[in-house]
Structures are given as C-alpha cells and as structure tokens.
Amino acid sequence: MRHTLREIAERINAKLVPDSAAKQEVGGIASLESAGPNDLVFVESAKFLDAALASRAGAIIAGEFAVNGSVAKPLLIVDQPRLAFVRVATFLQEPREAQIGVHPTAVVHPNAKLGLGASVGPHSTVGDAVTIGARTRIGANCSIATRVAIGAGCTIESNVSIYSHTTIGDRVHVHSGAVLGSDGFGFVPDRKTGHYEKFPQIGRLQIGDDVEIGANCTIDRGALDATIIARGVKLDNMVHIGHNVQIGEDVVIAAQTGISGSSTIGDKCIIGGQVGIADHVTIESGVILGAQCGVPSGKIIRGAGVVFWGTPARPIKQHLKELAALARAAKSKE
Amino acid sequence: MRHTLREIAERINAKLVPDSAAKQEVGGIASLESAGPNDLVFVESAKFLDAALASRAGAIIAGEFAVNGSVAKPLLIVDQPRLAFVRVATFLQEPREAQIGVHPTAVVHPNAKLGLGASVGPHSTVGDAVTIGARTRIGANCSIATRVAIGAGCTIESNVSIYSHTTIGDRVHVHSGAVLGSDGFGFVPDRKTGHYEKFPQIGRLQIGDDVEIGANCTIDRGALDATIIARGVKLDNMVHIGHNVQIGEDVVIAAQTGISGSSTIGDKCIIGGQVGIADHVTIESGVILGAQCGVPSGKIIRGAGVVFWGTPARPIKQHLKELAALARAAKSKE
Amino acid sequence: MRHTLREIAERINAKLVPDSAAKQEVGGIASLESAGPNDLVFVESAKFLDAALASRAGAIIAGEFAVNGSVAKPLLIVDQPRLAFVRVATFLQEPREAQIGVHPTAVVHPNAKLGLGASVGPHSTVGDAVTIGARTRIGANCSIATRVAIGAGCTIESNVSIYSHTTIGDRVHVHSGAVLGSDGFGFVPDRKTGHYEKFPQIGRLQIGDDVEIGANCTIDRGALDATIIARGVKLDNMVHIGHNVQIGEDVVIAAQTGISGSSTIGDKCIIGGQVGIADHVTIESGVILGAQCGVPSGKIIRGAGVVFWGTPARPIKQHLKELAALARAAKSKE
C-alpha cells in the first residue's frame, strides 16, 4: 500500500523538504543499496547523505544536517532518523496473513482460554488451564504446558517449548527453538556417595511486556521462587538465563551470553555477545559489558555508562592499559 | 499432601527438636522469602539461622549448629541440610498427572516397544525398533529415530530430537530442544580442490543412568565408534559435546560449555560455564575448570580438586598472580 | 553389501598391494579399535601403521609410506588416505530407507511444489509457495514457512524451523533444532523514553550448495537485504550468525562461535570454537582464528594461513610471546 509523503511526514512528525513533494508516494523501505523509487531510506549523519542522494530511493529520512544546499530528492527531516525509519516501517508493513483460530491438527486442552483473534498453529499443544491473550499467534510445533499465561498481541514462532507456570506479558515476541521455564541447574552432592541429587526446580518464570527472545534462547524457571525478565528486555539468539535471575527494564543482551543463577541485572544495561555472568552477581543499572567479558561469582559491577571488558571484567580503560603493558613486556624481551 | 514432622524426620533420618512438635504437619517446601506456615525451609550455616527463624516457615531443616539456645520453630537436625531438603522435596512432591499411553496424534512404528506405563506425547514420532522403558514419558513434538533405546523412568521433554542408534539409561531427564546423537563435525579437505568432504559419522551415542541434559544441549554421535556419557553426569543448558568424547561419572558441566571431538573427562570433574575444551584433551578425575577457561588441543590437565582458569587453562593461583602482575605493569607506566 | 578390493581400488584410484588380494571382499569401514575382518581402516602416517596392521581389519587404506617391508594385510595405497576413506565410506554406505512422499500427518500447503522423490516427515508444516527439490528429505516436526526454496538432494533433520523467504541450495544438510532466517537483533532506542523499538528485519537468508549446518545453529535473515552463506560452508553445532553477515566458500566454523551483524568472512577461513566476531568485521580469505578468540567491531583481519588468537585477536606468535612475558612477570614477583 502506497502513502503520500505528506501522510508519512504527519505520521512521524517530520518536516517535508520541499513541501511541493507532498503528493509523491512511496510504499516501502529499503537499504541505500537496494532501494528503488518506491522506497524510503534513512541517513543518520552527513557522511552518508551523498550516497543516499545517489541511491534510487524515492525519498530520504534525515536529520537537520541534510537541509543545507539544493535538494535532489524529497527529505523528511526528523530528530531521530533511525527511529523515524523504524516507525515508517511499522506503518508501511503489510498486514500479516489472517490465520485466525486453532489449526485442526493442534491439540488444545478444553480448559485453555484463547482471546479474541488468537491463533494456534499446526501440531502445537496447549495444556490445561493455559490462557492466551487476544491476537496472540502461536506457531507450528509449539508445546505450551499447563498453567502458562501468555498476554495479548504476542508472537510465538515455531518449535518453542514453554514449561508450566510461565507467565508472559503483552506484545512479546519469542523466536523459534526458544525454551522458556525449563528446570534450573542445581544439584546437591551427597558427601557420602559423591552422587548428585537434584535440588527442587519448582519456581516460576515471569516475562514482562514488550520483551523479545531470540532463537534457541533458554530461560530457566526459579528454583523455589521466580526468574524475572522485566518489560522491554531484548535477548539475541542463544542467550542463556539461569534460575532466579532478575533482569531489569530495557536491558539488551547480545547473542550467546549466559547469566548464571540468582544474578541481578539493573535497568538499561547493555550486555555484549558471549559474556559470562556467574552466579549471585549484581550488575547495577546502566552498566555496559563488552563482548566475551566475564564476571566472577558474587561480584558487584557498577557505573552507569561505564564499559567493562575482559575476564575478570574491569573498566575498559584499565583493561586497555593492561593490554598495552602486555604488548610492551613481550616486545622488550625480543 | 501434608505429613507430620515425625514422618519427615524418619524419612530423612533427622533429629526433631523439640520432640513435642512431632504431630505438627507441613505440606511443601519454600525459600525463606516465600515460605508460609505449611512450608519447610533449610539453612546450611548459622549465618542464615536468624532469617529462617524470622521467616513464616512451619519448620526448619538445619545442622547441629542450630540446636543451641531457645527454639522458636521446630528444627529437623541433619548432617547435610541441603541434601535433606532435596529429599524432603522429592517426598512431598505431588504425583504427576497421569498421562499413560500413546497420544492419538503420536506416530509410533509398529516395531517400537513401550514398557509398562510409558507415554508418548502429542505429535511425537517413535521410529522402527525403538525401545522405551517402563514409566518413561516422552513429551510433545519429539522425534525419536530408528533403533533408539531409552531406559525406564526417564523424562524426555518436548521438542527433543534423538538420532538413530542412541542408547539412554534409566532415570535420565532430557530437557526441551536437546539434540542427541547428531552427526559429529568432521570434514576432510581434498587438497586438489580445496573442497571439504564429510568424514563418516556413523557411530553411536551412549548415555548412562541418572543423567540430566539441559535445554538445547547438543551431543554428537561417535564418528566410527561411540560418544559416551557415564552415569550421573549433569549438563546445564546449551552444552555442546562433540563426537567420540567420553565423560566420566558424576561430572557436572555448567551452561554453554563446549567439548570438542575425542576429548576425555574423568570422573567427578566440575566444569564451569562457557568453558572450551579443544579436541583430544584429557581432563583427569576431580579437576575443576573455572568459567570461560580454555584447554588447547591435546593437553592433559590433572590434579583432583585443583582449580584451573584462563586460556590456556592454568592453575588458578598462577593465573591470579599473572593478573596481579599485569595490573602492576599497567600501573607502573602511568 | 560387500565389494572386492579391486572394485574399491578402482573406485578410489588406489594401488592394491599385493595384487593377489584383488578378490578379497570388505563391506564396511571402522576405526582401528573396532574393525573386524569385513572392515576397511585407514592410516595417514607411518606412526599408526603398526596399530593398523595389528588390528582385525580386512584391509588398510594408506599412503606410499606403507609400502616398504612385508605386507601382513592388503593395502590400498593413495595420495590422500583420509579422503579415500571418506569416499569408500560413501560408496559402501547402505541406501537409506525409502521414505518417499508426504507423511499423512504433514500439513503441506496446496501451493507448495515438491520435486520427484522429495519427502516430508510426520507433523511437519510446509507453507504457501514453498519449493522443495528432488530427493530432498524433510524430517519430523519441521516448520517451513511461506516462500522458502530448498534445492535438490538436501536433508533437513527433525525440529528445524525455517522462516519465510529463505533460499537453500542443493545437497545441504541441516541438523535438528537449527533455526534459519530468524529476525536479526536490531533495536533503536528512543532517546526520549529510553525504550527500544525494533528495526525492520525483512531481508532474506540465502544458503549455497553443499553447506552443512549443525544442530541448534541459528542464522538470521538480513535486516533489509540478505545474509549470505556461500557454497561449501560447514557449521558445527550451535553456531550463531547475525543479520547481513556474508560467509565465503569452503569456510569451516567450529561449535558455539558467533558472528555479529554485517561482518564478512572470506573464502576458506577456518574458525575455531567459541570464537566471537563482533559487528562490521572483515576476516579476509584464508585466515585461521583460534578457539575462543575475539575480534572487536569494525576490525579487519588479514593473512591467508596466519593463525590469530586471544581477545582482541592478534597473530598467535605475538600472543604466545605475551603469555610468556606474563608468566615471567608473575614469577619475578615471587
């Protein structure tokens, strides 16, 4: 569906330059490389403006920096061009194919409650006393155990397993292969035999609104109480979260990072890929952990906006000094 | 179901203090934070005794340290409080919902043999010549290929894939998304073309009794012979085990650790999270590998009870000295 | 099925020593440890020749080094013994059980097109406008979304999820639990609220011929354009590949490695396990990255045949010097 630049400008609160382009239409978004005349593109800095102007795009979302000089293409001027592009994309995206209701091959327990417009894909199982909110879509081959509660407007992709007693908020997107609410890892050795016996893993997993969970992530339920993922958390693929972990709002975690049992992550932390956080760690709000760094058991890491790196994780300035000292020491021996 | 403290004391071989509490009943277990009057809690050291006494719990499992002084709540005194708590939890847990037999949507080959009380969940497939032991439960959406043998009393959660010729002992718990018996990673370059051809991956995977396998783990079959996971091994989520690996009894491996082909892990090793063990490595019995450490190809690591850390993995004392030396070197330059 | 050594010698272009063994037959392959008289084994160096001769194998594939001295067993002499063994294995392997056609429990969209001899396993779903090439086998519990194209002679194991618009070449083997074409990880913070909004992830995933993808791998689609995996790439288990990544031909990547968005890997690179490659990195052709090393954002790594190690990744010679310097510094303090 195509829209005029005026419509789009109003939608994202942009200034259209020149105003004479108001009736021009676009219908999609694209990268600079692949854009055609029907597409919108965006640039965040003056550095890429020439490339955007040279592209085949129909119009450009840009910041104030773009307004100087002559205008070869219509510009939509906004404060946050990338954010405006995201919102245009949402506005322009085609409505998803209707797939309302329960596929005939799905097995849904008679005591499960599905909201208006909810759907369950082929070969999925929905257990006793499950609730699924309005417009939530469950993909194919999902297993949703007893007493799970999923909010409204969620998307659960295919091959997802959700263990019993997991609760999920609204507008949550869970990618394929994710496992939610599995048993935590806790075993107690019998000092007499050396054999391990399993500590009870009977707690809950609680996931807030607007969370995204990447493909093949695993999030364990609490041992006795709850594992908590707060509103707005975004997990990349293959992130592992242990039992009793608490993750604050708007935390972003890149792929293959693992967080061990009972650790706490404050709001708005940014955590790189392949980071390892041991058990009973506290990462205070706003901390940034560089890729592959490691935080040992029980540590407290603080400093909003401070970047930590290395294992054991230390402020990046210190770590870089150490790397430089190491290079000097190796050289002095030559 | 509620039980008297006398019954529980007998079950875990505890001394009840005071004996007058023998007829008091409890029905569950809980953490100190969430316990109510119906719940048992435990404390392992004097440090947490006050918190346990201040909790709403009905009774406390504790060590001898707790017996001094006045008693505000009934105590169950044992040698290993955490272990006793585990056993009480098993004793008190409610019997699982009956789900006997094969779900009508499951596809079970006529030559498969199911033991008494075994069950197969919705949309699972059980192949030719598979045997499944008594009381073993297969969840939803599992794929169990030909000639797999699973013992008695196992739980295979949903969305598990088991390749042909895998054998699994008794009381094994496999969590969702795990892949057992997949092809190992072996490719041979043709020196003339530079292209790789696949080395045969036709061996077996053999898993002993009382093993737990976390969500989304992958364990490859042997190339020509077998990959072997011995009795009592516990794997956290997303552990990867390559072809021809042998893991000894009562080994514990935390999340996201990977073990490459043909490596051997001795009995009772404890391996942290995100550890990398290259191919043809030998980890002797009782070694402890700290989180994120790395063991290069062909190395032998020995020392029961010795902790290794870093990459390449070295005794932790040495590694900590090196970290201290590095910090000094960086500082001296300032 | 058994074959004469003459037949096998012709098949792999080997010199049979002694020629008098030409009519002897073998029917399988095995390791030195498990071989019986019906099996072929191989040795790549003189070091293992005695063990091969002492084994119960019927014949040995070896290099010229084996021809000296008396011959206790028939030898098949070739240039590349391991490669010849691989090819014999392919020649000897029994044809797979026939499983032609669509299982009655599979849900295949009427607009999907299946090639001659293609099969779809139990409880799999094949979406609208999907094409599946001749002889391609889809396992159980797979979810293949709309507009996916899979070539000929592929094997898709059980519990695989393939998102819409993914294209896959010929002879590709995808192991269980893999997720192909999932959304990339891109979120844009609104500076006013601190909340993240999702960047569009509407690109494609394109996989070339002869690719192998290990169990529980995740490969994201491009954000606006494509993620590209070229011909002959081999991925071990649990490899993560982010959006817009491009991987060149004949690249081999060991388990649990992750490659972040928009990075490029040149042809014939060899990448160890648990390696982390950040975003917008360029790894030039032929580079070798040691296990667990890390390449920070935007870096360019070059040098065909050069091994890099550590984080940040540096040439291994330099890294080893640094490790030695560190050990000296720690010791000098004692």
mmCIF file of N, CA and C in Angstrom, chain A residues 145-239:
data_model
loop_
_atom_site.group_PDB
_atom_site.id
_atom_site.type_symbol
_atom_site.label_atom_id
_atom_site.label_comp_id
_atom_site.label_asym_id
_atom_site.label_seq_id
_atom_site.Cartn_x
_atom_site.Cartn_y
_atom_site.Cartn_z
ATOM 1 N N ALA A 145 2.849 -25.869 28.090
ATOM 2 C CA ALA A 145 2.436 -26.761 29.170
ATOM 3 C C ALA A 145 1.337 -26.129 30.030
ATOM 4 N N THR A 146 0.927 -26.852 31.028
ATOM 5 C CA THR A 146 -0.200 -26.428 31.864
ATOM 6 C C THR A 146 0.079 -25.123 32.601
ATOM 7 N N ARG A 147 -0.978 -24.357 32.766
ATOM 8 C CA ARG A 147 -0.987 -23.147 33.583
ATOM 9 C C ARG A 147 -0.054 -22.050 33.089
ATOM 10 N N VAL A 148 0.300 -22.089 31.820
ATOM 11 C CA VAL A 148 1.042 -20.978 31.209
ATOM 12 C C VAL A 148 0.048 -19.866 30.907
ATOM 13 N N ALA A 149 0.503 -18.604 31.108
ATOM 14 C CA ALA A 149 -0.336 -17.461 30.737
ATOM 15 C C ALA A 149 0.441 -16.578 29.772
ATOM 16 N N ILE A 150 -0.117 -16.367 28.598
ATOM 17 C CA ILE A 150 0.517 -15.522 27.581
ATOM 18 C C ILE A 150 -0.415 -14.353 27.309
ATOM 19 N N GLY A 151 0.152 -13.139 27.256
ATOM 20 C CA GLY A 151 -0.657 -11.935 27.087
ATOM 21 C C GLY A 151 -1.156 -11.728 25.671
ATOM 22 N N ALA A 152 -1.527 -10.496 25.383
ATOM 23 C CA ALA A 152 -2.136 -10.154 24.097
ATOM 24 C C ALA A 152 -1.088 -9.681 23.097
ATOM 25 N N GLY A 153 -1.375 -9.895 21.823
ATOM 26 C CA GLY A 153 -0.513 -9.366 20.766
ATOM 27 C C GLY A 153 0.861 -9.992 20.715
ATOM 28 N N CYS A 154 1.030 -11.171 21.272
ATOM 29 C CA CYS A 154 2.342 -11.837 21.244
ATOM 30 C C CYS A 154 2.507 -12.659 19.964
ATOM 31 N N THR A 155 3.767 -12.917 19.610
ATOM 32 C CA THR A 155 4.075 -13.875 18.546
ATOM 33 C C THR A 155 5.011 -14.930 19.104
ATOM 34 N N ILE A 156 4.555 -16.164 19.094
ATOM 35 C CA ILE A 156 5.404 -17.284 19.488
ATOM 36 C C ILE A 156 5.703 -18.045 18.200
ATOM 37 N N GLU A 157 6.953 -18.025 17.761
ATOM 38 C CA GLU A 157 7.293 -18.676 16.492
ATOM 39 C C GLU A 157 7.271 -20.200 16.665
ATOM 40 N N SER A 158 7.680 -20.940 15.656
ATOM 41 C CA SER A 158 7.557 -22.396 15.662
ATOM 42 C C SER A 158 8.563 -23.068 16.591
ATOM 43 N N ASN A 159 8.246 -24.291 17.011
ATOM 44 C CA ASN A 159 9.159 -25.127 17.791
ATOM 45 C C ASN A 159 9.596 -24.509 19.116
ATOM 46 N N VAL A 160 8.741 -23.709 19.708
ATOM 47 C CA VAL A 160 9.024 -23.128 21.026
ATOM 48 C C VAL A 160 8.442 -24.048 22.101
ATOM 49 N N SER A 161 9.191 -24.235 23.195
ATOM 50 C CA SER A 161 8.703 -25.025 24.331
ATOM 51 C C SER A 161 8.529 -24.111 25.541
ATOM 52 N N ILE A 162 7.356 -24.114 26.099
ATOM 53 C CA ILE A 162 7.106 -23.310 27.300
ATOM 54 C C ILE A 162 6.641 -24.248 28.411
ATOM 55 N N TYR A 163 7.444 -24.297 29.495
ATOM 56 C CA TYR A 163 7.116 -25.174 30.614
ATOM 57 C C TYR A 163 5.990 -24.567 31.453
ATOM 58 N N SER A 164 5.426 -25.406 32.313
ATOM 59 C CA SER A 164 4.268 -24.997 33.114
ATOM 60 C C SER A 164 4.565 -23.790 33.998
ATOM 61 N N HIS A 165 3.518 -23.024 34.276
ATOM 62 C CA HIS A 165 3.557 -21.917 35.222
ATOM 63 C C HIS A 165 4.360 -20.708 34.732
ATOM 64 N N THR A 166 4.727 -20.680 33.470
ATOM 65 C CA THR A 166 5.389 -19.492 32.913
ATOM 66 C C THR A 166 4.333 -18.433 32.610
ATOM 67 N N THR A 167 4.647 -17.176 32.948
ATOM 68 C CA THR A 167 3.735 -16.095 32.561
ATOM 69 C C THR A 167 4.477 -15.113 31.649
ATOM 70 N N ILE A 168 3.781 -14.683 30.617
ATOM 71 C CA ILE A 168 4.364 -13.820 29.584
ATOM 72 C C ILE A 168 3.430 -12.641 29.384
ATOM 73 N N GLY A 169 4.017 -11.421 29.282
ATOM 74 C CA GLY A 169 3.217 -10.200 29.141
ATOM 75 C C GLY A 169 2.659 -10.007 27.747
ATOM 76 N N ASP A 170 2.374 -8.760 27.424
ATOM 77 C CA ASP A 170 1.797 -8.426 26.123
ATOM 78 C C ASP A 170 2.895 -8.069 25.118
ATOM 79 N N ARG A 171 2.567 -8.298 23.841
ATOM 80 C CA ARG A 171 3.464 -7.891 22.733
ATOM 81 C C ARG A 171 4.859 -8.504 22.861
ATOM 82 N N VAL A 172 4.948 -9.712 23.389
ATOM 83 C CA VAL A 172 6.228 -10.405 23.495
ATOM 84 C C VAL A 172 6.447 -11.237 22.230
ATOM 85 N N HIS A 173 7.669 -11.236 21.734
ATOM 86 C CA HIS A 173 7.994 -11.997 20.521
ATOM 87 C C HIS A 173 9.040 -13.053 20.898
ATOM 88 N N VAL A 174 8.671 -14.318 20.748
ATOM 89 C CA VAL A 174 9.574 -15.420 21.095
ATOM 90 C C VAL A 174 9.947 -16.149 19.815
ATOM 91 N N HIS A 175 11.249 -16.243 19.525
ATOM 92 C CA HIS A 175 11.677 -16.870 18.269
ATOM 93 C C HIS A 175 11.815 -18.383 18.408
ATOM 94 N N SER A 176 11.921 -19.008 17.256
ATOM 95 C CA SER A 176 11.892 -20.471 17.166
ATOM 96 C C SER A 176 12.957 -21.124 18.037
ATOM 97 N N GLY A 177 12.611 -22.258 18.567
ATOM 98 C CA GLY A 177 13.562 -23.073 19.310
ATOM 99 C C GLY A 177 13.828 -22.593 20.725
ATOM 100 N N ALA A 178 13.244 -21.467 21.122
ATOM 101 C CA ALA A 178 13.456 -20.991 22.500
ATOM 102 C C ALA A 178 12.775 -21.941 23.487
ATOM 103 N N VAL A 179 13.370 -22.057 24.657
ATOM 104 C CA VAL A 179 12.825 -22.899 25.730
ATOM 105 C C VAL A 179 12.639 -22.005 26.954
ATOM 106 N N LEU A 180 11.398 -21.872 27.393
ATOM 107 C CA LEU A 180 11.082 -20.962 28.495
ATOM 108 C C LEU A 180 10.584 -21.746 29.703
ATOM 109 N N GLY A 181 11.213 -21.490 30.849
ATOM 110 C CA GLY A 181 10.715 -22.096 32.081
ATOM 111 C C GLY A 181 11.247 -23.489 32.363
ATOM 112 N N SER A 182 12.339 -23.870 31.701
ATOM 113 C CA SER A 182 12.948 -25.179 31.965
ATOM 114 C C SER A 182 13.564 -25.205 33.358
ATOM 115 N N ASP A 183 13.900 -26.407 33.811
ATOM 116 C CA ASP A 183 14.466 -26.560 35.150
ATOM 117 C C ASP A 183 15.821 -25.871 35.249
ATOM 118 N N GLY A 184 16.053 -25.201 36.352
ATOM 119 C CA GLY A 184 17.371 -24.648 36.617
ATOM 120 C C GLY A 184 18.375 -25.745 36.929
ATOM 121 N N PHE A 185 19.638 -25.335 37.019
ATOM 122 C CA PHE A 185 20.736 -26.277 37.188
ATOM 123 C C PHE A 185 21.195 -26.226 38.634
ATOM 124 N N GLY A 186 20.670 -27.141 39.428
ATOM 125 C CA GLY A 186 21.049 -27.169 40.831
ATOM 126 C C GLY A 186 21.080 -28.601 41.314
ATOM 127 N N PHE A 187 22.233 -29.037 41.732
ATOM 128 C CA PHE A 187 22.396 -30.409 42.200
ATOM 129 C C PHE A 187 23.190 -30.389 43.489
ATOM 130 N N VAL A 188 22.821 -31.253 44.408
ATOM 131 C CA VAL A 188 23.453 -31.297 45.729
ATOM 132 C C VAL A 188 24.194 -32.618 45.851
ATOM 133 N N PRO A 189 25.520 -32.553 46.081
ATOM 134 C CA PRO A 189 26.252 -33.809 46.234
ATOM 135 C C PRO A 189 25.985 -34.421 47.605
ATOM 136 N N ASP A 190 25.748 -35.698 47.623
ATOM 137 C CA ASP A 190 25.718 -36.438 48.888
ATOM 138 C C ASP A 190 27.184 -36.708 49.256
ATOM 139 N N ARG A 191 27.626 -36.125 50.374
ATOM 140 C CA ARG A 191 29.056 -36.249 50.720
ATOM 141 C C ARG A 191 29.472 -37.701 50.922
ATOM 142 N N LYS A 192 28.485 -38.561 51.218
ATOM 143 C CA LYS A 192 28.846 -39.962 51.457
ATOM 144 C C LYS A 192 29.097 -40.733 50.171
ATOM 145 N N THR A 193 28.269 -40.469 49.147
ATOM 146 C CA THR A 193 28.388 -41.258 47.915
ATOM 147 C C THR A 193 29.081 -40.492 46.792
ATOM 148 N N GLY A 194 29.112 -39.158 46.908
ATOM 149 C CA GLY A 194 29.631 -38.349 45.800
ATOM 150 C C GLY A 194 28.633 -38.187 44.664
ATOM 151 N N HIS A 195 27.466 -38.808 44.773
ATOM 152 C CA HIS A 195 26.449 -38.652 43.727
ATOM 153 C C HIS A 195 25.672 -37.358 43.954
ATOM 154 N N TYR A 196 25.137 -36.827 42.877
ATOM 155 C CA TYR A 196 24.357 -35.595 42.965
ATOM 156 C C TYR A 196 22.865 -35.907 43.005
ATOM 157 N N GLU A 197 22.142 -35.144 43.806
ATOM 158 C CA GLU A 197 20.683 -35.225 43.778
ATOM 159 C C GLU A 197 20.145 -33.853 43.380
ATOM 160 N N LYS A 198 19.014 -33.860 42.702
ATOM 161 C CA LYS A 198 18.516 -32.623 42.092
ATOM 162 C C LYS A 198 17.806 -31.730 43.099
ATOM 163 N N PHE A 199 18.244 -30.501 43.220
ATOM 164 C CA PHE A 199 17.551 -29.516 44.041
ATOM 165 C C PHE A 199 16.212 -29.216 43.362
ATOM 166 N N PRO A 200 15.157 -29.041 44.142
ATOM 167 C CA PRO A 200 13.851 -28.798 43.507
ATOM 168 C C PRO A 200 13.884 -27.564 42.605
ATOM 169 N N GLN A 201 13.283 -27.692 41.452
ATOM 170 C CA GLN A 201 13.194 -26.577 40.486
ATOM 171 C C GLN A 201 11.711 -26.389 40.206
ATOM 172 N N ILE A 202 11.041 -25.755 41.166
ATOM 173 C CA ILE A 202 9.581 -25.700 41.110
ATOM 174 C C ILE A 202 9.056 -24.264 41.086
ATOM 175 N N GLY A 203 9.974 -23.303 40.842
ATOM 176 C CA GLY A 203 9.546 -21.908 40.805
ATOM 177 C C GLY A 203 8.932 -21.533 39.471
ATOM 178 N N ARG A 204 8.833 -20.242 39.243
ATOM 179 C CA ARG A 204 8.155 -19.744 38.049
ATOM 180 C C ARG A 204 9.113 -18.942 37.163
ATOM 181 N N LEU A 205 8.650 -18.702 35.938
ATOM 182 C CA LEU A 205 9.311 -17.740 35.052
ATOM 183 C C LEU A 205 8.279 -16.686 34.712
ATOM 184 N N GLN A 206 8.695 -15.439 34.847
ATOM 185 C CA GLN A 206 7.773 -14.321 34.641
ATOM 186 C C GLN A 206 8.423 -13.345 33.663
ATOM 187 N N ILE A 207 7.767 -13.130 32.546
ATOM 188 C CA ILE A 207 8.318 -12.287 31.475
ATOM 189 C C ILE A 207 7.387 -11.108 31.257
ATOM 190 N N GLY A 208 7.947 -9.897 31.239
ATOM 191 C CA GLY A 208 7.137 -8.681 31.129
ATOM 192 C C GLY A 208 6.694 -8.361 29.719
ATOM 193 N N ASP A 209 6.108 -7.181 29.554
ATOM 194 C CA ASP A 209 5.625 -6.732 28.247
ATOM 195 C C ASP A 209 6.789 -6.362 27.324
ATOM 196 N N ASP A 210 6.535 -6.431 26.030
ATOM 197 C CA ASP A 210 7.459 -5.886 25.017
ATOM 198 C C ASP A 210 8.855 -6.504 25.069
ATOM 199 N N VAL A 211 8.912 -7.755 25.480
ATOM 200 C CA VAL A 211 10.192 -8.464 25.503
ATOM 201 C C VAL A 211 10.371 -9.190 24.165
ATOM 202 N N GLU A 212 11.608 -9.258 23.678
ATOM 203 C CA GLU A 212 11.906 -10.100 22.504
ATOM 204 C C GLU A 212 12.936 -11.140 22.921
ATOM 205 N N ILE A 213 12.673 -12.380 22.555
ATOM 206 C CA ILE A 213 13.528 -13.509 22.936
ATOM 207 C C ILE A 213 13.994 -14.198 21.662
ATOM 208 N N GLY A 214 15.309 -14.238 21.462
ATOM 209 C CA GLY A 214 15.873 -14.743 20.206
ATOM 210 C C GLY A 214 15.762 -16.250 20.059
ATOM 211 N N ALA A 215 16.118 -16.709 18.876
ATOM 212 C CA ALA A 215 16.034 -18.132 18.545
ATOM 213 C C ALA A 215 16.949 -18.948 19.458
ATOM 214 N N ASN A 216 16.435 -20.081 19.892
ATOM 215 C CA ASN A 216 17.193 -21.044 20.698
ATOM 216 C C ASN A 216 17.718 -20.489 22.011
ATOM 217 N N CYS A 217 17.094 -19.430 22.543
ATOM 218 C CA CYS A 217 17.394 -18.994 23.921
ATOM 219 C C CYS A 217 16.845 -20.021 24.907
ATOM 220 N N THR A 218 17.445 -20.050 26.104
ATOM 221 C CA THR A 218 16.897 -20.867 27.184
ATOM 222 C C THR A 218 16.799 -20.014 28.441
ATOM 223 N N ILE A 219 15.635 -19.994 29.037
ATOM 224 C CA ILE A 219 15.429 -19.244 30.282
ATOM 225 C C ILE A 219 14.817 -20.197 31.303
ATOM 226 N N ASP A 220 15.548 -20.420 32.395
ATOM 227 C CA ASP A 220 15.087 -21.374 33.404
ATOM 228 C C ASP A 220 14.111 -20.739 34.387
ATOM 229 N N ARG A 221 13.199 -21.542 34.888
ATOM 230 C CA ARG A 221 12.297 -21.122 35.959
ATOM 231 C C ARG A 221 13.108 -20.929 37.238
ATOM 232 N N GLY A 222 12.546 -20.273 38.232
ATOM 233 C CA GLY A 222 13.197 -20.194 39.530
ATOM 234 C C GLY A 222 13.245 -21.564 40.200
ATOM 235 N N ALA A 223 14.180 -21.708 41.138
ATOM 236 C CA ALA A 223 14.251 -22.971 41.871
ATOM 237 C C ALA A 223 13.031 -23.063 42.795
ATOM 238 N N LEU A 224 12.918 -22.122 43.718
ATOM 239 C CA LEU A 224 11.762 -22.107 44.628
ATOM 240 C C LEU A 224 10.881 -20.894 44.355
ATOM 241 N N ASP A 225 11.466 -19.801 43.876
ATOM 242 C CA ASP A 225 10.700 -18.586 43.627
ATOM 243 C C ASP A 225 10.650 -18.285 42.122
ATOM 244 N N ALA A 226 10.983 -17.091 41.706
ATOM 245 C CA ALA A 226 10.781 -16.766 40.291
ATOM 246 C C ALA A 226 12.051 -16.267 39.609
ATOM 247 N N THR A 227 12.157 -16.542 38.335
ATOM 248 C CA THR A 227 13.069 -15.850 37.424
ATOM 249 C C THR A 227 12.251 -14.737 36.789
ATOM 250 N N ILE A 228 12.821 -13.527 36.735
ATOM 251 C CA ILE A 228 12.027 -12.385 36.285
ATOM 252 C C ILE A 228 12.743 -11.626 35.170
ATOM 253 N N ILE A 229 12.050 -11.489 34.046
ATOM 254 C CA ILE A 229 12.544 -10.708 32.911
ATOM 255 C C ILE A 229 11.596 -9.521 32.781
ATOM 256 N N ALA A 230 12.104 -8.312 33.016
ATOM 257 C CA ALA A 230 11.213 -7.150 33.087
ATOM 258 C C ALA A 230 10.841 -6.624 31.704
ATOM 259 N N ARG A 231 9.947 -5.667 31.701
ATOM 260 C CA ARG A 231 9.453 -5.044 30.467
ATOM 261 C C ARG A 231 10.585 -4.562 29.554
ATOM 262 N N GLY A 232 10.443 -4.814 28.290
ATOM 263 C CA GLY A 232 11.326 -4.195 27.304
ATOM 264 C C GLY A 232 12.680 -4.852 27.128
ATOM 265 N N VAL A 233 12.920 -5.980 27.802
ATOM 266 C CA VAL A 233 14.210 -6.669 27.635
ATOM 267 C C VAL A 233 14.298 -7.275 26.236
ATOM 268 N N LYS A 234 15.479 -7.188 25.614
ATOM 269 C CA LYS A 234 15.681 -7.739 24.271
ATOM 270 C C LYS A 234 16.847 -8.718 24.330
ATOM 271 N N LEU A 235 16.555 -9.962 24.020
ATOM 272 C CA LEU A 235 17.580 -11.003 24.022
ATOM 273 C C LEU A 235 17.849 -11.446 22.590
ATOM 274 N N ASP A 236 19.101 -11.470 22.207
ATOM 275 C CA ASP A 236 19.528 -12.006 20.913
ATOM 276 C C ASP A 236 19.442 -13.538 20.964
ATOM 277 N N ASN A 237 19.894 -14.211 19.921
ATOM 278 C CA ASN A 237 19.818 -15.671 19.864
ATOM 279 C C ASN A 237 20.720 -16.342 20.905
ATOM 280 N N MET A 238 20.322 -17.541 21.329
ATOM 281 C CA MET A 238 21.146 -18.421 22.181
ATOM 282 C C MET A 238 21.622 -17.751 23.464
ATOM 283 N N VAL A 239 20.830 -16.879 24.018
ATOM 284 C CA VAL A 239 21.145 -16.344 25.347
ATOM 285 C C VAL A 239 20.620 -17.335 26.384
#
